[in-house]
PDB file of C-alpha atoms in Angstrom:
ATOM      1  CA  MET J  12       0.000   0.000   0.000  1.00  0.00           C
ATOM      2  CA  TRP J  13       2.804   2.391   0.919  1.00  0.00           C
ATOM      3  CA  LYS J  14       4.598   1.700  -2.376  1.00  0.00           C
ATOM      4  CA  THR J  15       1.429   2.553  -4.286  1.00  0.00           C
ATOM      5  CA  ILE J  16       1.081   5.836  -2.431  1.00  0.00           C
ATOM      6  CA  LEU J  17       4.747   6.674  -3.042  1.00  0.00           C
ATOM      7  CA  ARG J  18       4.321   5.934  -6.754  1.00  0.00           C
ATOM      8  CA  HIS J  19       1.355   8.310  -6.826  1.00  0.00           C
ATOM      9  CA  HIS J  20       3.407  10.867  -4.881  1.00  0.00           C
ATOM     10  CA  ARG J  21       6.122  10.835  -7.537  1.00  0.00           C
ATOM     11  CA  CYS J  22       3.543  11.702 -10.211  1.00  0.00           C
ATOM     12  CA  ALA J  23       1.438  14.209  -8.282  1.00  0.00           C
ATOM     13  CA  SER J  24       3.933  15.363  -5.612  1.00  0.00           C
ATOM     14  CA  SER J  25       1.240  15.743  -2.969  1.00  0.00           C
ATOM     15  CA  HIS J  26       2.626  15.780   0.571  1.00  0.00           C
ATOM     16  CA  HIS J  27      -0.907  15.972   1.951  1.00  0.00           C
ATOM     17  CA  LEU J  28      -1.599  12.468   0.648  1.00  0.00           C
ATOM     18  CA  LEU J  29       1.522  11.129   2.373  1.00  0.00           C
ATOM     19  CA  ALA J  30       0.531  12.762   5.654  1.00  0.00           C
ATOM     20  CA  ILE J  31      -2.953  11.262   5.532  1.00  0.00           C
ATOM     21  CA  ALA J  32      -1.547   7.848   4.574  1.00  0.00           C
ATOM     22  CA  GLY J  33       0.914   7.923   7.486  1.00  0.00           C
ATOM     23  CA  TYR J  34      -1.691   8.801  10.089  1.00  0.00           C
ATOM     24  CA  SER J  35      -4.213   6.327   8.719  1.00  0.00           C
ATOM     25  CA  THR J  36      -1.591   3.559   8.714  1.00  0.00           C
ATOM     26  CA  ILE J  37      -0.866   4.170  12.399  1.00  0.00           C
ATOM     27  CA  ILE J  38      -4.554   4.319  13.327  1.00  0.00           C
ATOM     28  CA  ILE J  39      -5.493   1.225  11.316  1.00  0.00           C
ATOM     29  CA  SER J  40      -2.544  -0.743  12.716  1.00  0.00           C
ATOM     30  CA  THR J  41      -3.534   0.182  16.276  1.00  0.00           C
ATOM     31  CA  LEU J  42      -7.179  -0.749  15.712  1.00  0.00           C
ATOM     32  CA  VAL J  43      -6.226  -4.098  14.161  1.00  0.00           C
ATOM     33  CA  LEU J  44      -3.934  -4.850  17.109  1.00  0.00           C
ATOM     34  CA  ILE J  45      -6.699  -4.026  19.606  1.00  0.00           C
ATOM     35  CA  PHE J  46      -9.265  -6.087  17.697  1.00  0.00           C
ATOM     36  CA  LEU J  47      -6.981  -9.124  17.396  1.00  0.00           C
ATOM     37  CA  THR J  48      -6.135  -8.965  21.104  1.00  0.00           C
ATOM     38  CA  TRP J  49      -9.832  -8.767  21.992  1.00  0.00           C
ATOM     39  CA  ALA J  50     -10.714 -11.607  19.607  1.00  0.00           C
ATOM     40  CA  GLY J  51      -7.955 -13.786  21.045  1.00  0.00           C
ATOM     41  CA  TRP J  52      -9.171 -13.361  24.599  1.00  0.00           C
ATOM     42  CA  VAL J  53     -12.764 -14.010  23.521  1.00  0.00           C
ATOM     43  CA  LEU J  54     -11.683 -17.273  21.924  1.00  0.00           C
ATOM     44  CA  ILE J  55      -9.739 -18.280  25.029  1.00  0.00           C
ATOM     45  CA  PHE J  56     -12.585 -17.565  27.451  1.00  0.00           C
ATOM     46  CA  SER J  57     -15.323 -19.023  25.258  1.00  0.00           C
ATOM     47  CA  ALA J  58     -13.475 -22.302  24.758  1.00  0.00           C
ATOM     48  CA  SER J  59     -15.024 -23.932  27.808  1.00  0.00           C
ATOM     49  CA  ASP J  60     -18.069 -23.396  29.975  1.00  0.00           C
ATOM     50  CA  ARG J  61     -15.855 -23.641  33.050  1.00  0.00           C
ATOM     51  CA  SER J  62     -13.194 -21.176  31.873  1.00  0.00           C
ATOM     52  CA  LEU J  63     -14.470 -18.340  34.095  1.00  0.00           C
ATOM     53  CA  ILE J  64     -14.571 -19.010  37.817  1.00  0.00           C
ATOM     54  CA  PHE J  65     -14.544 -16.853  40.913  1.00  0.00           C
ATOM     55  CA  GLY J  66     -11.113 -16.829  42.559  1.00  0.00           C
ATOM     56  CA  ASP J  67     -12.249 -16.966  46.186  1.00  0.00           C
ATOM     57  CA  SER J  68     -15.081 -19.517  46.016  1.00  0.00           C
ATOM     58  CA  LYS J  69     -13.992 -21.532  42.926  1.00  0.00           C
ATOM     59  CA  GLN J  70     -17.579 -21.456  41.680  1.00  0.00           C
ATOM     60  CA  GLN J  71     -18.449 -21.116  38.040  1.00  0.00           C
ATOM     61  CA  TYR J  72     -19.432 -17.709  36.698  1.00  0.00           C
ATOM     62  CA  SER J  73     -22.987 -17.612  35.382  1.00  0.00           C
ATOM     63  CA  PRO J  74     -24.189 -14.503  33.522  1.00  0.00           C
ATOM     64  CA  CYS J  75     -27.825 -15.194  34.450  1.00  0.00           C
TER      65      CYS J  75
END
């Protein structure tokens, strides 16, 4: 993606496009990292019905 933007920059010489591409790359990378971390923990905790327990009483967590 960055190579495509740089190729366009050589033709049009627009620094504004590079600035927007840089910020959007950082934001998208951060959002993907957060989403993948969240999805990983969801998969870990939804793997078993007994994966969430209370630490003091060792009883199963029930959302109802």
